[in-house]
Amino acid sequence: MAVDAYKQDNKVFAVIDLGSNSFHMLIAKNVAGDLQTIGRVKRKVRLAAGLDENNMLSLEAMQRGWECLSLFAERLQDIPAANKTIVATATLRLASNAKQFIEKAELILNHKVNVISGEEEAKTIYKGVAHTSSTTGKQLVIDIGGASTEVVIGDRFTPLLYKSLNMGCVTFLEKYFQGGLLTHDNFSAATAAAHKIVAPIVEEYKKAGWLSVSGASGTVQAIQEIMIAQRQDDALTLDKLNAIKHQAVLYKTIDNLELPGLLQERRLVFASGLSILIALFEALEIEKMGLAGGALREGVLYSMIPELHHDDIRARTINSLITRYHIDQFQAQRVAEIAKSLYSQIALDDGEQCKQKLALLYAASCLHEMGLLIEYKSYQKHGGYLLKNSDTPGFSQVQKQQLIFLVEQHKADIDPQACDQLGACETQTTLLLKVLRLAVILTMRRKDDVLPDIKLAVQNETLVLSIPHIWLGQHPLMLAELEQEIAYQAKMDWKLAIDTI
């Protein structure tokens, strides 16, 4: 038993991030070739708010930090020392009396605290994004912290340019939004200050260039949640940021800020973070930004477990879920191949957009039976629930919502409310659903090489499935299932027809 317990504990890893705004503890287990989060604790400490003009950290702020670490220590004591990493960032880099805080922190945690440099923080954040996102090619990564903002350009898993800038949502809150007032003047002052700090790196970064942009901070997540609540797509643009700024000013004070989709815990530093982000968009001429799947903590975590380094993050996630939920890989592949064949016949787009849709359809095909582990009845609902509550590195928040929808609605009645919740993605995702539902029916025999040549086309807004009439006459159950599918789709005012050839 003791040996088994040791082996189990040896697969558990912990990272503590002593940030300028919040302290985080992430505990994860190496399961089925991927990381499974088994513990996550976050406390708003606002350490940076305790810095005075001489960069002295107040005793009150230090006390808030020590009290938080006392909570973390209880859980941390059961994890092997070699599997624990504790990092401190901007505030403890800046504080002239940081040694006082760190010495007591190390006593509380019984572990060394590593104060990492700004450049090391930037590189680690990039690694966290690279190991949890599916982006390929050069990308720009931005993380707005409490006292610093990291700006990185990297390619695949390698950071190429990395800077840590002395501006953050807590320090800018104290300087430019005193009294919690939300005015255009305050926003303008904060944005202008951020422009001055960003200016020295602009030429070098624009010259290096990038193919995509990811935001790894709570500010970006908060903005995306607001946009989704307003039924917009998930891509951040400068126009959208300015529109949200104008909405925020209408509330006049931070205490009154009640933007739809904005969580209360993000409210205090939302305006200051938004100001910094607007300046970065303007200075670097960013066209659009997506939300990253990980950041500093994930970067530290993956650095501790080299065997999880993988070129294809989505493949790692899908394979791990297949293993954990005992999904029939052969059936998953059959469904995936038929779904790809059908969608390719009706796709109106090409290039990267088509590639992304096919990737989502492939993932849904692989995972559509994950709920069978619970029971057959309503297994699609069980699958949606499991997926909703699983970590899915490589998929953005919106992509995960689409994937849950596809798994949850791939058979039986379709929920109209679930379609409405897709927002701007509804049209493209429902088309993928129609294809997936057909692929599941057409592979119901769970055998290879049993299907004839099947065609799918769109004729006057009707999906037309063409099947040889001789083959269909020999498969009455298949015909009955397809006729039932026509009825299911008709309830949604979707048109599906079977054409025998």
Short mmCIF file of C-alpha atoms in Angstrom, two decimals:
data_model
loop_
_atom_site.label_atom_id
_atom_site.label_comp_id
_atom_site.label_asym_id
_atom_site.label_seq_id
_atom_site.Cartn_x
_atom_site.Cartn_y
_atom_site.Cartn_z
CA MET A 1 0.00 0.00 0.00
CA ALA A 2 2.81 2.43 0.91
CA VAL A 3 4.53 1.84 -2.45
CA ASP A 4 1.26 2.37 -4.35
CA ALA A 5 0.61 5.57 -2.40
CA TYR A 6 4.11 6.79 -3.26
CA LYS A 7 3.60 6.10 -6.96
CA GLN A 8 0.29 7.93 -6.85
CA ASP A 9 1.74 10.97 -5.06
CA ASN A 10 4.68 10.99 -7.47
CA LYS A 11 2.26 11.73 -10.31
CA VAL A 12 0.83 14.78 -8.53
CA PHE A 13 2.39 18.20 -9.19
CA ALA A 14 1.81 21.62 -7.67
CA VAL A 15 2.60 25.14 -8.83
CA ILE A 16 2.10 28.25 -6.71
CA ASP A 17 2.17 31.64 -8.42
CA LEU A 18 2.65 34.63 -6.12
CA GLY A 19 1.22 37.22 -8.47
CA SER A 20 0.82 40.94 -7.94
CA ASN A 21 -2.97 40.76 -7.93
CA SER A 22 -3.76 37.18 -6.92
CA PHE A 23 -2.01 34.16 -5.44
CA HIS A 24 -2.80 30.92 -7.26
CA MET A 25 -2.20 27.28 -6.41
CA LEU A 26 -2.64 24.72 -9.20
CA ILE A 27 -2.47 21.00 -8.44
CA ALA A 28 -2.53 18.52 -11.31
CA LYS A 29 -2.08 14.80 -11.86
CA ASN A 30 -0.43 13.08 -14.80
CA VAL A 31 -3.28 10.89 -16.09
CA ALA A 32 -3.52 9.04 -19.42
CA GLY A 33 -0.87 11.12 -21.11
CA ASP A 34 -2.25 14.50 -20.05
CA LEU A 35 -2.68 16.69 -17.01
CA GLN A 36 -5.85 16.45 -14.93
CA THR A 37 -6.45 19.36 -12.58
CA ILE A 38 -7.31 18.02 -9.12
CA GLY A 39 -7.03 21.24 -7.16
CA ARG A 40 -7.11 24.95 -7.84
CA VAL A 41 -7.14 27.72 -5.25
CA LYS A 42 -7.10 31.45 -5.97
CA ARG A 43 -7.08 34.35 -3.53
CA LYS A 44 -7.16 38.06 -4.33
CA VAL A 45 -4.20 39.34 -2.29
CA ARG A 46 -3.53 42.55 -4.28
CA LEU A 47 0.10 42.54 -3.15
CA ALA A 48 1.02 45.33 -5.59
CA ALA A 49 -1.42 47.66 -3.85
CA GLY A 50 0.91 47.55 -0.84
CA LEU A 51 3.87 49.15 -2.66
CA ASP A 52 4.58 52.78 -1.78
CA GLU A 53 6.49 55.35 -3.85
CA ASN A 54 9.80 53.89 -2.56
CA ASN A 55 8.74 50.34 -3.47
CA MET A 56 8.40 49.39 0.17
CA LEU A 57 5.81 46.66 0.66
CA SER A 58 3.44 47.42 3.52
CA LEU A 59 3.13 45.04 6.45
CA GLU A 60 -0.62 44.89 5.80
CA ALA A 61 -0.09 43.62 2.25
CA MET A 62 2.52 41.10 3.41
CA GLN A 63 0.13 39.85 6.08
CA ARG A 64 -2.56 39.26 3.42
CA GLY A 65 -0.02 37.21 1.48
CA TRP A 66 1.13 35.15 4.48
CA GLU A 67 -2.45 34.36 5.47
CA CYS A 68 -3.14 33.10 1.96
CA LEU A 69 0.00 30.94 1.95
CA SER A 70 -1.03 29.38 5.26
CA LEU A 71 -4.12 28.09 3.45
CA PHE A 72 -2.02 26.74 0.57
CA ALA A 73 0.43 25.01 2.94
CA GLU A 74 -2.19 22.58 4.21
CA ARG A 75 -2.64 21.03 0.76
CA LEU A 76 0.98 21.40 -0.32
CA GLN A 77 2.43 19.25 2.49
CA ASP A 78 1.27 15.96 0.89
CA ILE A 79 3.11 16.52 -2.40
CA PRO A 80 6.75 15.42 -2.91
CA ALA A 81 9.20 18.33 -2.76
CA ALA A 82 10.53 17.54 -6.25
CA ASN A 83 7.01 17.98 -7.67
CA LYS A 84 6.48 21.48 -6.26
CA THR A 85 7.48 24.83 -7.73
CA ILE A 86 6.73 28.24 -6.22
CA VAL A 87 7.32 31.35 -8.31
CA ALA A 88 7.00 35.03 -7.44
CA THR A 89 6.64 37.78 -10.03
CA ALA A 90 6.63 41.55 -10.48
CA THR A 91 5.77 42.89 -7.01
CA LEU A 92 8.38 40.76 -5.27
CA ARG A 93 10.89 41.74 -7.97
CA LEU A 94 10.20 45.40 -7.25
CA ALA A 95 9.79 45.42 -3.46
CA SER A 96 12.89 46.65 -1.66
CA ASN A 97 11.88 44.62 1.41
CA ALA A 98 10.92 41.49 -0.54
CA LYS A 99 13.38 39.40 1.50
CA GLN A 100 11.26 39.92 4.62
CA PHE A 101 8.17 38.55 2.89
CA ILE A 102 9.97 35.66 1.18
CA GLU A 103 11.73 34.38 4.31
CA LYS A 104 8.45 33.98 6.17
CA ALA A 105 6.71 32.60 3.06
CA GLU A 106 9.35 29.85 2.80
CA LEU A 107 8.83 28.94 6.46
CA ILE A 108 5.07 28.71 5.94
CA LEU A 109 5.34 26.61 2.77
CA ASN A 110 8.44 24.63 3.78
CA HIS A 111 9.73 25.19 0.26
CA LYS A 112 11.94 27.63 -1.63
CA VAL A 113 10.29 30.61 -3.35
CA ASN A 114 11.81 31.52 -6.72
CA VAL A 115 11.57 35.20 -7.65
CA ILE A 116 11.79 35.00 -11.42
CA SER A 117 12.98 37.80 -13.67
CA GLY A 118 10.60 39.62 -15.99
CA GLU A 119 12.12 37.93 -19.03
CA GLU A 120 11.89 34.50 -17.41
CA GLU A 121 8.24 35.18 -16.56
CA ALA A 122 7.56 36.18 -20.17
CA LYS A 123 9.21 33.02 -21.55
CA THR A 124 7.35 30.80 -19.09
CA ILE A 125 4.01 32.42 -19.92
CA TYR A 126 4.68 31.72 -23.59
CA LYS A 127 5.39 28.05 -22.83
CA GLY A 128 2.12 27.84 -20.91
CA VAL A 129 0.23 29.20 -23.93
CA ALA A 130 2.10 26.97 -26.39
CA HIS A 131 1.39 23.80 -24.39
CA THR A 132 -2.32 24.50 -24.01
CA SER A 133 -3.25 26.08 -27.36
CA SER A 134 -3.46 24.72 -30.89
CA THR A 135 -2.07 27.79 -32.67
CA THR A 136 0.63 27.09 -35.26
CA GLY A 137 3.19 29.51 -36.65
CA LYS A 138 4.50 32.69 -35.07
CA GLN A 139 2.23 34.15 -32.44
CA LEU A 140 2.15 37.19 -30.20
CA VAL A 141 1.23 36.50 -26.57
CA ILE A 142 0.20 39.20 -24.10
CA ASP A 143 -0.36 38.74 -20.36
CA ILE A 144 -1.53 41.71 -18.29
CA GLY A 145 -0.68 41.03 -14.67
CA GLY A 146 -1.12 43.05 -11.50
CA ALA A 147 2.18 44.95 -11.73
CA SER A 148 3.72 43.88 -15.04
CA THR A 149 2.66 43.04 -18.57
CA GLU A 150 4.52 40.41 -20.56
CA VAL A 151 4.69 40.67 -24.37
CA VAL A 152 6.17 37.71 -26.25
CA ILE A 153 6.57 36.60 -29.86
CA GLY A 154 7.26 32.90 -30.31
CA ASP A 155 7.10 30.11 -32.84
CA ARG A 156 5.63 26.76 -31.79
CA PHE A 157 7.21 26.08 -28.34
CA THR A 158 10.08 28.57 -28.62
CA PRO A 159 9.86 32.19 -27.37
CA LEU A 160 11.80 34.48 -29.72
CA LEU A 161 11.19 38.00 -28.37
CA TYR A 162 10.16 38.52 -24.76
CA LYS A 163 9.75 41.63 -22.66
CA SER A 164 8.24 42.39 -19.28
CA LEU A 165 6.83 45.91 -19.03
CA ASN A 166 6.31 47.78 -15.75
CA MET A 167 2.57 48.27 -15.94
CA GLY A 168 -0.27 46.22 -14.54
CA CYS A 169 -3.94 46.33 -13.69
CA VAL A 170 -3.35 46.82 -9.94
CA THR A 171 -0.67 49.53 -10.24
CA PHE A 172 -2.69 51.37 -12.93
CA LEU A 173 -5.80 51.15 -10.77
CA GLU A 174 -4.02 53.00 -7.98
CA LYS A 175 -2.58 55.65 -10.34
CA TYR A 176 -5.35 56.40 -12.83
CA PHE A 177 -8.67 55.30 -11.33
CA GLN A 178 -8.41 56.78 -7.86
CA GLY A 179 -11.67 56.76 -6.00
CA GLY A 180 -12.97 54.16 -8.45
CA LEU A 181 -14.12 56.83 -10.92
CA LEU A 182 -14.81 55.68 -14.48
CA THR A 183 -14.40 58.67 -16.79
CA HIS A 184 -13.12 59.13 -20.34
CA ASP A 185 -10.31 61.30 -18.91
CA ASN A 186 -9.17 58.51 -16.57
CA PHE A 187 -9.22 55.96 -19.38
CA SER A 188 -7.31 58.36 -21.65
CA ALA A 189 -4.65 59.05 -19.02
CA ALA A 190 -4.14 55.34 -18.33
CA THR A 191 -3.96 54.48 -22.04
CA ALA A 192 -1.50 57.33 -22.72
CA ALA A 193 0.74 56.13 -19.88
CA ALA A 194 0.66 52.59 -21.26
CA HIS A 195 1.58 53.89 -24.72
CA LYS A 196 4.76 55.48 -23.30
CA ILE A 197 5.78 52.22 -21.65
CA VAL A 198 5.09 50.13 -24.76
CA ALA A 199 6.77 52.58 -27.20
CA PRO A 200 10.38 51.27 -26.86
CA ILE A 201 9.44 47.76 -28.07
CA VAL A 202 6.97 48.63 -30.83
CA GLU A 203 9.36 48.87 -33.79
CA GLU A 204 11.19 45.63 -32.96
CA TYR A 205 7.97 43.66 -32.44
CA LYS A 206 6.22 44.93 -35.55
CA LYS A 207 9.32 44.13 -37.60
CA ALA A 208 9.35 40.54 -36.25
CA GLY A 209 5.67 40.07 -37.08
CA TRP A 210 3.20 37.33 -36.11
CA LEU A 211 0.37 35.27 -37.56
CA SER A 212 -1.94 35.22 -34.54
CA VAL A 213 -2.38 36.93 -31.16
CA SER A 214 -3.37 35.36 -27.83
CA GLY A 215 -4.20 37.05 -24.55
CA ALA A 216 -3.32 35.06 -21.45
CA SER A 217 -4.73 37.32 -18.73
CA GLY A 218 -7.89 37.68 -16.70
CA THR A 219 -8.56 40.97 -18.48
CA VAL A 220 -8.81 39.21 -21.85
CA GLN A 221 -11.02 36.49 -20.42
CA ALA A 222 -13.31 39.07 -18.81
CA ILE A 223 -13.69 40.97 -22.10
CA GLN A 224 -14.41 37.78 -24.00
CA GLU A 225 -17.09 36.82 -21.43
CA ILE A 226 -18.70 40.24 -21.90
CA MET A 227 -18.69 39.86 -25.69
CA ILE A 228 -20.24 36.40 -25.50
CA ALA A 229 -22.94 37.72 -23.16
CA GLN A 230 -23.67 40.32 -25.85
CA ARG A 231 -23.86 37.56 -28.53
CA GLN A 232 -20.69 38.64 -30.31
CA ASP A 233 -17.99 36.27 -31.55
CA ASP A 234 -14.99 35.57 -29.33
CA ALA A 235 -12.33 37.58 -31.22
CA LEU A 236 -11.22 40.80 -29.49
CA THR A 237 -10.79 43.84 -31.74
CA LEU A 238 -9.98 47.48 -31.02
CA ASP A 239 -13.52 48.53 -31.97
CA LYS A 240 -14.97 46.07 -29.47
CA LEU A 241 -12.58 47.21 -26.72
CA ASN A 242 -13.52 50.85 -27.26
CA ALA A 243 -17.21 49.97 -27.30
CA ILE A 244 -16.86 48.21 -23.93
CA LYS A 245 -14.91 51.20 -22.58
CA HIS A 246 -17.77 53.54 -23.53
CA GLN A 247 -20.26 51.17 -21.88
CA ALA A 248 -18.14 51.10 -18.70
CA VAL A 249 -18.01 54.91 -18.44
CA LEU A 250 -21.81 55.00 -18.30
CA TYR A 251 -21.65 53.27 -14.89
CA LYS A 252 -19.51 56.19 -13.55
CA THR A 253 -17.82 54.19 -10.76
CA ILE A 254 -16.20 50.78 -10.42
CA ASP A 255 -18.58 49.90 -7.58
CA ASN A 256 -21.53 50.36 -9.95
CA LEU A 257 -19.92 48.50 -12.87
CA GLU A 258 -22.41 45.80 -13.89
CA LEU A 259 -21.55 44.98 -17.49
CA PRO A 260 -23.39 41.81 -18.63
CA GLY A 261 -20.97 38.88 -18.43
CA LEU A 262 -18.49 40.63 -16.09
CA LEU A 263 -17.86 38.59 -12.96
CA GLN A 264 -17.78 40.50 -9.69
CA GLU A 265 -14.28 39.22 -8.84
CA ARG A 266 -12.92 40.82 -12.04
CA ARG A 267 -14.67 44.16 -11.59
CA LEU A 268 -12.10 46.04 -9.49
CA VAL A 269 -9.19 45.88 -11.94
CA PHE A 270 -11.23 45.60 -15.14
CA ALA A 271 -10.99 49.25 -16.25
CA SER A 272 -7.24 49.50 -15.65
CA GLY A 273 -6.60 46.23 -17.49
CA LEU A 274 -8.82 47.36 -20.38
CA SER A 275 -6.86 50.63 -20.68
CA ILE A 276 -3.56 48.76 -20.97
CA LEU A 277 -5.03 46.38 -23.54
CA ILE A 278 -6.35 49.25 -25.68
CA ALA A 279 -2.88 50.82 -25.69
CA LEU A 280 -1.29 47.52 -26.78
CA PHE A 281 -3.83 47.10 -29.58
CA GLU A 282 -3.18 50.65 -30.79
CA ALA A 283 0.62 50.64 -30.47
CA LEU A 284 1.21 47.19 -31.98
CA GLU A 285 -1.64 47.57 -34.49
CA ILE A 286 -3.24 44.30 -33.40
CA GLU A 287 -6.19 43.33 -35.60
CA LYS A 288 -7.71 40.62 -33.41
CA MET A 289 -6.90 38.56 -30.34
CA GLY A 290 -8.07 35.23 -28.95
CA LEU A 291 -7.98 33.87 -25.41
CA ALA A 292 -5.06 31.59 -24.52
CA GLY A 293 -5.65 28.31 -22.70
CA GLY A 294 -2.83 28.71 -20.19
CA ALA A 295 -0.17 31.07 -18.89
CA LEU A 296 2.52 31.20 -16.20
CA ARG A 297 1.30 28.35 -13.98
CA GLU A 298 0.79 26.02 -16.93
CA GLY A 299 4.21 26.96 -18.30
CA VAL A 300 5.85 26.02 -15.00
CA LEU A 301 3.82 22.82 -14.78
CA TYR A 302 4.67 21.54 -18.26
CA SER A 303 8.33 22.40 -17.68
CA MET A 304 8.25 19.96 -14.75
CA ILE A 305 6.89 17.07 -16.87
CA PRO A 306 8.91 16.78 -20.12
CA GLU A 307 7.08 13.62 -21.26
CA LEU A 308 3.93 15.70 -21.83
CA HIS A 309 5.60 17.94 -24.41
CA HIS A 310 3.66 17.31 -27.60
CA ASP A 311 3.54 19.06 -30.97
CA ASP A 312 -0.21 18.56 -31.42
CA ILE A 313 -1.96 19.78 -28.27
CA ARG A 314 -5.45 18.90 -29.48
CA ALA A 315 -4.36 15.37 -30.38
CA ARG A 316 -2.93 14.94 -26.88
CA THR A 317 -6.22 16.11 -25.35
CA ILE A 318 -8.39 13.90 -27.58
CA ASN A 319 -6.21 10.82 -27.03
CA SER A 320 -6.24 11.36 -23.28
CA LEU A 321 -10.05 11.62 -23.19
CA ILE A 322 -10.37 8.51 -25.38
CA THR A 323 -8.22 6.59 -22.90
CA ARG A 324 -9.85 7.94 -19.74
CA TYR A 325 -13.41 7.32 -20.93
CA HIS A 326 -12.72 4.02 -22.75
CA ILE A 327 -14.04 5.29 -26.08
CA ASP A 328 -14.08 2.82 -28.99
CA GLN A 329 -11.24 4.27 -31.10
CA PHE A 330 -12.15 2.28 -34.21
CA GLN A 331 -15.75 3.51 -34.21
CA ALA A 332 -14.59 7.05 -33.50
CA GLN A 333 -12.34 6.89 -36.56
CA ARG A 334 -15.15 5.53 -38.76
CA VAL A 335 -17.44 8.38 -37.77
CA ALA A 336 -14.62 10.91 -38.26
CA GLU A 337 -13.85 9.68 -41.78
CA ILE A 338 -17.50 9.69 -42.92
CA ALA A 339 -18.09 13.13 -41.33
CA LYS A 340 -15.05 14.57 -43.11
CA SER A 341 -16.16 13.10 -46.44
CA LEU A 342 -19.68 14.52 -46.08
CA TYR A 343 -18.61 17.98 -44.93
CA SER A 344 -15.98 18.30 -47.65
CA GLN A 345 -18.73 17.85 -50.26
CA ILE A 346 -20.77 20.82 -48.99
CA ALA A 347 -18.12 23.16 -47.56
CA LEU A 348 -18.42 26.68 -48.95
CA ASP A 349 -15.13 27.85 -47.47
CA ASP A 350 -11.57 26.67 -47.93
CA GLY A 351 -8.14 27.26 -46.44
CA GLU A 352 -7.75 27.90 -42.72
CA GLN A 353 -11.48 28.33 -41.96
CA CYS A 354 -12.36 24.98 -43.48
CA LYS A 355 -9.40 23.37 -41.72
CA GLN A 356 -10.60 24.68 -38.34
CA LYS A 357 -14.14 23.41 -38.90
CA LEU A 358 -12.90 19.99 -39.97
CA ALA A 359 -10.69 19.86 -36.86
CA LEU A 360 -13.71 20.58 -34.65
CA LEU A 361 -15.78 17.98 -36.50
CA TYR A 362 -12.97 15.45 -36.08
CA ALA A 363 -12.79 16.10 -32.32
CA ALA A 364 -16.57 15.73 -31.93
CA SER A 365 -16.50 12.50 -33.96
CA CYS A 366 -13.77 11.07 -31.71
CA LEU A 367 -15.52 12.06 -28.47
CA HIS A 368 -19.22 11.64 -29.28
CA GLU A 369 -19.46 8.33 -27.37
CA MET A 370 -17.62 9.38 -24.20
CA GLY A 371 -20.91 9.32 -22.24
CA LEU A 372 -21.32 5.57 -22.85
CA LEU A 373 -19.05 5.00 -19.85
CA ILE A 374 -21.96 6.11 -17.66
CA GLU A 375 -24.88 4.41 -19.45
CA TYR A 376 -26.40 4.10 -22.92
CA LYS A 377 -29.64 5.95 -22.14
CA SER A 378 -29.09 9.63 -22.99
CA TYR A 379 -25.37 8.95 -23.33
CA GLN A 380 -25.01 12.06 -25.49
CA LYS A 381 -26.10 14.20 -22.52
CA HIS A 382 -23.65 12.41 -20.24
CA GLY A 383 -20.92 13.03 -22.82
CA GLY A 384 -21.71 16.74 -22.94
CA TYR A 385 -21.58 16.94 -19.14
CA LEU A 386 -18.24 15.11 -18.96
CA LEU A 387 -16.76 17.31 -21.65
CA LYS A 388 -18.05 20.48 -20.00
CA ASN A 389 -16.28 19.49 -16.79
CA SER A 390 -13.01 18.30 -18.37
CA ASP A 391 -9.89 20.31 -19.13
CA THR A 392 -9.44 20.58 -22.89
CA PRO A 393 -6.04 22.10 -23.75
CA GLY A 394 -5.85 23.10 -27.39
CA PHE A 395 -9.45 24.29 -27.56
CA SER A 396 -10.46 27.89 -26.87
CA GLN A 397 -13.44 28.61 -24.63
CA VAL A 398 -15.70 29.10 -27.63
CA GLN A 399 -14.38 26.01 -29.41
CA LYS A 400 -15.04 23.99 -26.27
CA GLN A 401 -18.63 25.27 -26.17
CA GLN A 402 -19.05 24.22 -29.80
CA LEU A 403 -17.58 20.80 -29.06
CA ILE A 404 -19.90 20.28 -26.08
CA PHE A 405 -22.86 21.23 -28.27
CA LEU A 406 -21.88 18.75 -30.99
CA VAL A 407 -21.42 15.87 -28.54
CA GLU A 408 -24.57 16.69 -26.57
CA GLN A 409 -26.86 17.08 -29.60
CA HIS A 410 -25.51 14.38 -31.94
CA LYS A 411 -28.55 12.08 -31.56
CA ALA A 412 -32.29 12.18 -30.71
CA ASP A 413 -34.09 15.52 -30.23
CA ILE A 414 -32.13 18.73 -30.72
CA ASP A 415 -32.44 21.42 -28.05
CA PRO A 416 -33.31 24.82 -29.66
CA GLN A 417 -32.02 26.68 -26.58
CA ALA A 418 -28.62 25.01 -26.98
CA CYS A 419 -28.50 26.36 -30.54
CA ASP A 420 -29.37 29.87 -29.34
CA GLN A 421 -26.52 29.79 -26.82
CA LEU A 422 -23.99 29.39 -29.64
CA GLY A 423 -24.40 33.08 -30.47
CA ALA A 424 -22.39 34.18 -33.50
CA CYS A 425 -21.18 30.58 -34.07
CA GLU A 426 -24.69 29.14 -34.49
CA THR A 427 -24.83 28.84 -38.30
CA GLN A 428 -21.45 27.16 -38.76
CA THR A 429 -21.84 24.85 -35.74
CA THR A 430 -25.33 23.64 -36.60
CA LEU A 431 -24.08 22.68 -40.07
CA LEU A 432 -21.34 20.60 -38.44
CA LEU A 433 -24.02 19.03 -36.23
CA LYS A 434 -26.14 17.99 -39.21
CA VAL A 435 -23.11 16.29 -40.76
CA LEU A 436 -22.10 14.59 -37.50
CA ARG A 437 -25.62 13.22 -36.92
CA LEU A 438 -25.63 11.70 -40.42
CA ALA A 439 -22.15 10.23 -39.93
CA VAL A 440 -23.22 8.55 -36.66
CA ILE A 441 -26.26 6.97 -38.36
CA LEU A 442 -24.30 5.83 -41.42
CA THR A 443 -21.72 4.03 -39.23
CA MET A 444 -24.28 2.30 -37.00
CA ARG A 445 -23.12 -1.20 -38.05
CA ARG A 446 -19.70 -0.41 -36.51
CA LYS A 447 -17.89 -2.18 -39.34
CA ASP A 448 -15.59 -1.02 -42.11
CA ASP A 449 -16.35 -1.24 -45.83
CA VAL A 450 -20.12 -1.64 -45.54
CA LEU A 451 -21.18 1.70 -47.06
CA PRO A 452 -21.74 2.37 -50.76
CA ASP A 453 -20.79 5.61 -52.49
CA ILE A 454 -22.75 8.33 -50.66
CA LYS A 455 -23.11 11.95 -51.77
CA LEU A 456 -24.20 15.02 -49.82
CA ALA A 457 -25.27 18.28 -51.45
CA VAL A 458 -27.16 21.48 -50.66
CA GLN A 459 -30.11 22.23 -52.91
CA ASN A 460 -32.26 25.30 -52.14
CA GLU A 461 -31.36 25.23 -48.43
CA THR A 462 -32.08 21.49 -48.24
CA LEU A 463 -29.42 18.93 -47.38
CA VAL A 464 -29.79 16.09 -49.85
CA LEU A 465 -28.22 12.73 -49.04
CA SER A 466 -27.91 10.51 -52.12
CA ILE A 467 -27.69 6.72 -51.55
CA PRO A 468 -28.02 3.80 -54.04
CA HIS A 469 -31.60 2.52 -53.77
CA ILE A 470 -30.53 -1.14 -54.00
CA TRP A 471 -28.26 -0.79 -50.96
CA LEU A 472 -30.88 1.13 -49.01
CA GLY A 473 -33.47 -1.55 -49.80
CA GLN A 474 -31.15 -4.10 -48.23
CA HIS A 475 -30.79 -2.02 -45.05
CA PRO A 476 -34.30 -1.26 -43.75
CA LEU A 477 -33.06 -0.26 -40.29
CA MET A 478 -30.71 2.31 -41.80
CA LEU A 479 -33.59 3.68 -43.88
CA ALA A 480 -35.78 3.92 -40.77
CA GLU A 481 -33.04 5.78 -38.86
CA LEU A 482 -32.56 8.24 -41.71
CA GLU A 483 -36.31 8.86 -41.94
CA GLN A 484 -36.38 9.50 -38.20
CA GLU A 485 -33.49 11.93 -38.63
CA ILE A 486 -35.50 13.85 -41.23
CA ALA A 487 -38.24 14.20 -38.59
CA TYR A 488 -35.77 15.34 -35.88
CA GLN A 489 -34.33 18.02 -38.16
CA ALA A 490 -37.80 19.11 -39.34
CA LYS A 491 -38.61 20.06 -35.72
CA MET A 492 -35.80 22.61 -36.01
CA ASP A 493 -37.09 23.81 -39.41
CA TRP A 494 -34.02 22.23 -41.00
CA LYS A 495 -34.57 20.51 -44.32
CA LEU A 496 -33.07 17.08 -44.97
CA ALA A 497 -34.00 14.77 -47.86
CA ILE A 498 -32.95 11.29 -48.98
CA ASP A 499 -32.43 10.82 -52.70
CA THR A 500 -32.13 7.23 -53.95
CA ILE A 501 -29.96 6.78 -56.99
#
